[in-house]
PDB file of C-alpha atoms in Angstrom:
ATOM      1  CA  ASN A 734     -12.720 -11.442  -0.049  1.00 47.00           C
ATOM      2  CA  CYS A 735     -11.821  -7.899   0.970  1.00 39.00           C
ATOM      3  CA  HIS A 736      -8.411  -6.243   1.038  1.00 41.00           C
ATOM      4  CA  SER A 737      -7.122  -2.801   1.897  1.00 39.00           C
ATOM      5  CA  CYS A 738      -3.886  -1.256   0.728  1.00 48.00           C
ATOM      6  CA  PHE A 739      -2.195   1.866   1.987  1.00 45.00           C
ATOM      7  CA  LEU A 740       0.377   4.227   0.504  1.00 51.00           C
ATOM      8  CA  PHE A 741       2.746   5.446   3.188  1.00 51.00           C
ATOM      9  CA  PHE A 742       4.888   8.537   3.480  1.00 53.00           C
ATOM     10  CA  LYS A 743       7.293   7.465   6.200  1.00 52.00           C
ATOM     11  CA  PHE A 744       4.799   5.821   8.596  1.00 50.00           C
ATOM     12  CA  GLU A 745       1.832   8.031   7.687  1.00 57.00           C
ATOM     13  CA  VAL A 746      -1.036   7.001   5.402  1.00 64.00           C
ATOM     14  CA  ILE A 747      -1.728   9.365   2.490  1.00 64.00           C
ATOM     15  CA  PHE A 748      -3.638   6.971   0.222  1.00 70.00           C
ATOM     16  CA  ASN A 749      -5.750   3.908   0.806  1.00 74.00           C
ATOM     17  CA  ASN A 750      -7.831   1.568  -1.251  1.00 72.00           C
ATOM     18  CA  TYR A 751     -10.355  -1.108  -0.597  1.00 76.00           C
ATOM     19  CA  ILE A 752     -10.767  -4.138  -2.850  1.00 79.00           C
ATOM     20  CA  GLU A 753     -13.679  -6.550  -2.653  1.00 81.00           C
ATOM     21  CA  HIS A 754     -13.895  -9.706  -4.761  1.00 81.00           C
ATOM     22  CA  ASN A 755     -17.044 -11.769  -5.236  1.00 85.00           C
ATOM     23  CA  TYR A 756     -16.972 -15.334  -6.456  1.00 86.00           C
ATOM     24  CA  SER A 757     -19.526 -17.581  -8.070  1.00 88.00           C
ATOM     25  CA  GLY A 758     -18.195 -20.978  -7.063  1.00 88.00           C
ATOM     26  CA  THR A 759     -14.502 -20.863  -7.950  1.00 86.00           C
ATOM     27  CA  THR A 760     -14.935 -18.156 -10.626  1.00 85.00           C
ATOM     28  CA  LEU A 761     -14.304 -14.486  -9.911  1.00 81.00           C
ATOM     29  CA  SER A 762     -17.609 -12.788 -10.769  1.00 85.00           C
ATOM     30  CA  ARG A 763     -16.784  -9.159  -9.936  1.00 86.00           C
ATOM     31  CA  SER A 764     -14.306  -6.883  -8.220  1.00 82.00           C
ATOM     32  CA  LEU A 765     -14.962  -3.531  -6.596  1.00 83.00           C
ATOM     33  CA  LEU A 766     -12.186  -1.018  -5.953  1.00 81.00           C
ATOM     34  CA  GLY A 767     -12.541   2.060  -3.787  1.00 82.00           C
ATOM     35  CA  ILE A 768      -9.751   4.636  -3.605  1.00 83.00           C
ATOM     36  CA  GLY A 769      -9.144   7.431  -1.113  1.00 83.00           C
ATOM     37  CA  ILE A 770      -6.461  10.105  -1.344  1.00 86.00           C
ATOM     38  CA  ASN A 771      -6.018  12.541   1.534  1.00 88.00           C
ATOM     39  CA  VAL A 772      -5.613  15.756  -0.441  1.00 92.00           C
ATOM     40  CA  ASN A 773      -6.450  18.907   1.571  1.00 94.00           C
ATOM     41  CA  GLN A 774      -7.706  17.433   4.829  1.00 92.00           C
ATOM     42  CA  THR A 775      -6.024  18.898   7.913  1.00 92.00           C
ATOM     43  CA  GLU A 776      -8.027  17.245  10.698  1.00 91.00           C
ATOM     44  CA  PHE A 777      -8.497  13.502  11.131  1.00 87.00           C
ATOM     45  CA  ASP A 778     -10.303  11.209  13.531  1.00 87.00           C
ATOM     46  CA  PRO A 779      -7.971  11.001  16.553  1.00 85.00           C
ATOM     47  CA  THR A 780      -8.496   7.230  16.781  1.00 83.00           C
ATOM     48  CA  LEU A 781      -6.699   6.753  13.446  1.00 77.00           C
ATOM     49  CA  PRO A 782      -3.038   5.915  14.096  1.00 70.00           C
ATOM     50  CA  ASN A 783      -1.272   7.666  11.239  1.00 78.00           C
ATOM     51  CA  PRO A 784      -3.234   9.706   8.677  1.00 82.00           C
ATOM     52  CA  VAL A 785      -1.664  12.581   6.749  1.00 85.00           C
ATOM     53  CA  SER A 786      -2.651  14.620   3.684  1.00 88.00           C
ATOM     54  CA  MET A 787      -0.801  16.014   0.694  1.00 88.00           C
ATOM     55  CA  ALA A 788      -1.518  19.515   2.083  1.00 92.00           C
ATOM     56  CA  GLN A 789       0.037  18.675   5.449  1.00 90.00           C
ATOM     57  CA  LEU A 790       3.147  17.187   3.848  1.00 87.00           C
ATOM     58  CA  THR A 791       3.766  20.063   1.434  1.00 89.00           C
ATOM     59  CA  ARG A 792       2.159  22.953   3.334  1.00 94.00           C
ATOM     60  CA  ARG A 793       0.014  23.971   0.366  1.00 94.00           C
ATOM     61  CA  ARG A 794      -3.510  23.314  -0.900  1.00 96.00           C
ATOM     62  CA  TYR A 795      -4.308  21.371  -4.070  1.00 93.00           C
ATOM     63  CA  ASP A 796      -6.983  21.610  -6.726  1.00 95.00           C
ATOM     64  CA  ARG A 797      -8.824  18.318  -6.193  1.00 94.00           C
ATOM     65  CA  ARG A 798      -9.914  18.095  -9.844  1.00 94.00           C
ATOM     66  CA  GLU A 799      -6.273  18.404 -10.934  1.00 93.00           C
ATOM     67  CA  VAL A 800      -5.240  15.679  -8.472  1.00 90.00           C
ATOM     68  CA  LEU A 801      -8.041  13.422  -9.750  1.00 89.00           C
ATOM     69  CA  ASP A 802      -7.129  14.038 -13.405  1.00 90.00           C
ATOM     70  CA  THR A 803      -3.455  13.295 -12.730  1.00 90.00           C
ATOM     71  CA  PHE A 804      -4.313  10.155 -10.783  1.00 86.00           C
ATOM     72  CA  GLU A 805      -6.635   8.958 -13.560  1.00 87.00           C
ATOM     73  CA  ARG A 806      -3.991   9.555 -16.236  1.00 89.00           C
ATOM     74  CA  CYS A 807      -1.336   7.657 -14.254  1.00 86.00           C
ATOM     75  CA  MET A 808      -3.709   4.802 -13.380  1.00 85.00           C
ATOM     76  CA  LEU A 809      -4.728   4.373 -17.034  1.00 88.00           C
ATOM     77  CA  ALA A 810      -1.072   4.364 -18.123  1.00 88.00           C
ATOM     78  CA  ARG A 811      -0.350   1.550 -15.638  1.00 86.00           C
ATOM     79  CA  TYR A 812      -3.432  -0.350 -16.804  1.00 87.00           C
ATOM     80  CA  GLU A 813      -2.193  -0.076 -20.400  1.00 90.00           C
ATOM     81  CA  GLN A 814       1.126  -1.596 -19.306  1.00 89.00           C
ATOM     82  CA  LEU A 815      -0.784  -4.480 -17.774  1.00 87.00           C
ATOM     83  CA  GLU A 816      -2.934  -4.950 -20.879  1.00 92.00           C
ATOM     84  CA  HIS A 817       0.174  -4.996 -23.098  1.00 93.00           C
ATOM     85  CA  GLY A 818       1.801  -7.640 -20.908  1.00 91.00           C
ATOM     86  CA  ASP A 819       4.562  -5.372 -19.609  1.00 89.00           C
ATOM     87  CA  ARG A 820       4.595  -7.161 -16.254  1.00 85.00           C
ATOM     88  CA  GLU A 821       8.384  -6.938 -15.828  1.00 87.00           C
ATOM     89  CA  ALA A 822       8.318  -3.128 -15.868  1.00 88.00           C
ATOM     90  CA  LEU A 823       5.374  -3.072 -13.465  1.00 84.00           C
ATOM     91  CA  GLN A 824       7.162  -5.435 -11.064  1.00 85.00           C
ATOM     92  CA  ARG A 825      10.410  -3.449 -11.319  1.00 86.00           C
ATOM     93  CA  ASP A 826       8.676  -0.116 -10.689  1.00 85.00           C
ATOM     94  CA  TYR A 827       6.713  -1.608  -7.781  1.00 83.00           C
ATOM     95  CA  ARG A 828       9.857  -3.029  -6.193  1.00 84.00           C
ATOM     96  CA  GLU A 829      11.772   0.265  -6.584  1.00 83.00           C
ATOM     97  CA  ARG A 830       9.020   2.044  -4.647  1.00 82.00           C
ATOM     98  CA  MET A 831       8.373  -0.591  -1.983  1.00 84.00           C
ATOM     99  CA  TYR A 832       8.189   0.851   1.485  1.00 82.00           C
ATOM    100  CA  ALA A 833      10.987  -0.276   3.836  1.00 86.00           C
ATOM    101  CA  LEU A 834      12.529  -2.652   1.284  1.00 91.00           C
ATOM    102  CA  GLY A 835      15.841  -3.958   2.625  1.00 93.00           C
ATOM    103  CA  GLU A 836      15.433  -2.335   6.056  1.00 93.00           C
ATOM    104  CA  MET A 837      15.222  -4.165   9.383  1.00 95.00           C
ATOM    105  CA  ARG A 838      11.744  -3.407  10.742  1.00 93.00           C
ATOM    106  CA  PRO A 839       9.379  -4.654  13.455  1.00 94.00           C
ATOM    107  CA  PHE A 840       6.351  -6.754  12.458  1.00 95.00           C
ATOM    108  CA  ARG A 841       3.434  -8.305  14.328  1.00 94.00           C
ATOM    109  CA  TYR A 842       1.628 -11.597  13.808  1.00 96.00           C
ATOM    110  CA  PRO A 843      -2.184 -11.721  14.213  1.00 95.00           C
ATOM    111  CA  ASP A 844      -1.796 -13.241  17.704  1.00 97.00           C
ATOM    112  CA  GLY A 845       0.211 -10.160  18.787  1.00 94.00           C
ATOM    113  CA  THR A 846       3.643 -11.819  18.737  1.00 96.00           C
ATOM    114  CA  LEU A 847       6.375  -9.416  17.596  1.00 95.00           C
ATOM    115  CA  THR A 848       9.220 -10.226  15.221  1.00 96.00           C
ATOM    116  CA  ARG A 849      11.810  -8.299  13.242  1.00 96.00           C
ATOM    117  CA  GLY A 850      12.832  -8.768   9.663  1.00 97.00           C
ATOM    118  CA  VAL A 851      13.887  -7.314   6.338  1.00 97.00           C
ATOM    119  CA  ILE A 852      11.479  -7.162   3.396  1.00 95.00           C
ATOM    120  CA  GLU A 853      13.155  -8.810   0.407  1.00 95.00           C
ATOM    121  CA  GLY A 854      10.259  -8.418  -2.002  1.00 91.00           C
ATOM    122  CA  VAL A 855       6.820  -9.678  -2.968  1.00 88.00           C
ATOM    123  CA  HIS A 856       5.976 -12.717  -5.071  1.00 85.00           C
ATOM    124  CA  PRO A 857       3.769 -12.084  -8.134  1.00 78.00           C
ATOM    125  CA  SER A 858       1.102 -14.098  -6.271  1.00 79.00           C
ATOM    126  CA  GLY A 859       1.159 -11.498  -3.467  1.00 81.00           C
ATOM    127  CA  GLU A 860       3.181 -13.059  -0.632  1.00 88.00           C
ATOM    128  CA  LEU A 861       5.451 -10.662   1.226  1.00 92.00           C
ATOM    129  CA  ILE A 862       8.984 -12.115   1.430  1.00 95.00           C
ATOM    130  CA  LEU A 863      10.506 -11.414   4.839  1.00 96.00           C
ATOM    131  CA  ARG A 864      13.997 -12.395   6.037  1.00 97.00           C
ATOM    132  CA  HIS A 865      13.814 -12.763   9.834  1.00 97.00           C
ATOM    133  CA  GLU A 866      16.621 -11.758  12.211  1.00 95.00           C
ATOM    134  CA  ASP A 867      17.624 -15.414  12.600  1.00 96.00           C
ATOM    135  CA  GLY A 868      18.082 -15.692   8.811  1.00 96.00           C
ATOM    136  CA  SER A 869      14.936 -17.741   8.180  1.00 97.00           C
ATOM    137  CA  LEU A 870      12.720 -16.742   5.276  1.00 96.00           C
ATOM    138  CA  GLY A 871       8.984 -16.214   5.713  1.00 96.00           C
ATOM    139  CA  GLU A 872       6.319 -15.646   3.069  1.00 96.00           C
ATOM    140  CA  TYR A 873       3.102 -13.981   4.178  1.00 94.00           C
ATOM    141  CA  LEU A 874      -0.235 -13.246   2.577  1.00 88.00           C
ATOM    142  CA  PHE A 875      -2.558 -10.377   3.475  1.00 81.00           C
ATOM    143  CA  LYS A 876      -3.236 -10.144   7.227  1.00 85.00           C
ATOM    144  CA  GLU A 877      -0.743 -12.909   8.092  1.00 93.00           C
ATOM    145  CA  ILE A 878       1.725 -10.267   9.319  1.00 93.00           C
ATOM    146  CA  GLU A 879       1.683  -6.471   9.675  1.00 90.00           C
ATOM    147  CA  PHE A 880       4.047  -3.519  10.099  1.00 87.00           C
ATOM    148  CA  VAL A 881       4.393  -2.200  13.619  1.00 88.00           C
ATOM    149  CA  ILE A 882       3.714   1.506  13.183  1.00 76.00           C
ATOM    150  CA  PRO A 883       5.365   3.751  15.784  1.00 69.00           C
ATOM    151  CA  GLU A 884       3.170   6.128  17.732  1.00 63.00           C
ATOM    152  CA  LYS A 885       3.166   9.763  16.617  1.00 50.00           C
ATOM    153  CA  GLY A 886       5.277  11.869  18.928  1.00 46.00           C
TER     154      GLY A 886
END
């Protein structure tokens, strides 16, 4: 199983990761995580819908080693929280930083059908909780629904 995750600034992607899980029968045998942070890049493939870099957002260049060291320190601190069972704090911090939480937004199903809804949260098991315009509640796993990202103007 493979998953990608993106960190957005508004509708632009500044960070992405790729996660691949391999199973032996029903047992998870290994996981691979790849991480990409757009630090100083100023030109992107024009076919990508919404990339942006730290340099573009702040109009300054960054020492990549410093960015890596800071990222590593923060990632290890979060991992320590997980190891110590501090799941409530992790969930709270995640929810406080969730993109578009509580805002009416457009979404698209895999068949192309559009809908609108408000993100109410994410279950610990990973389902996105979406309140549709008609008041119904939907719960969606990875690739069962996606944000509609507006075109850059």
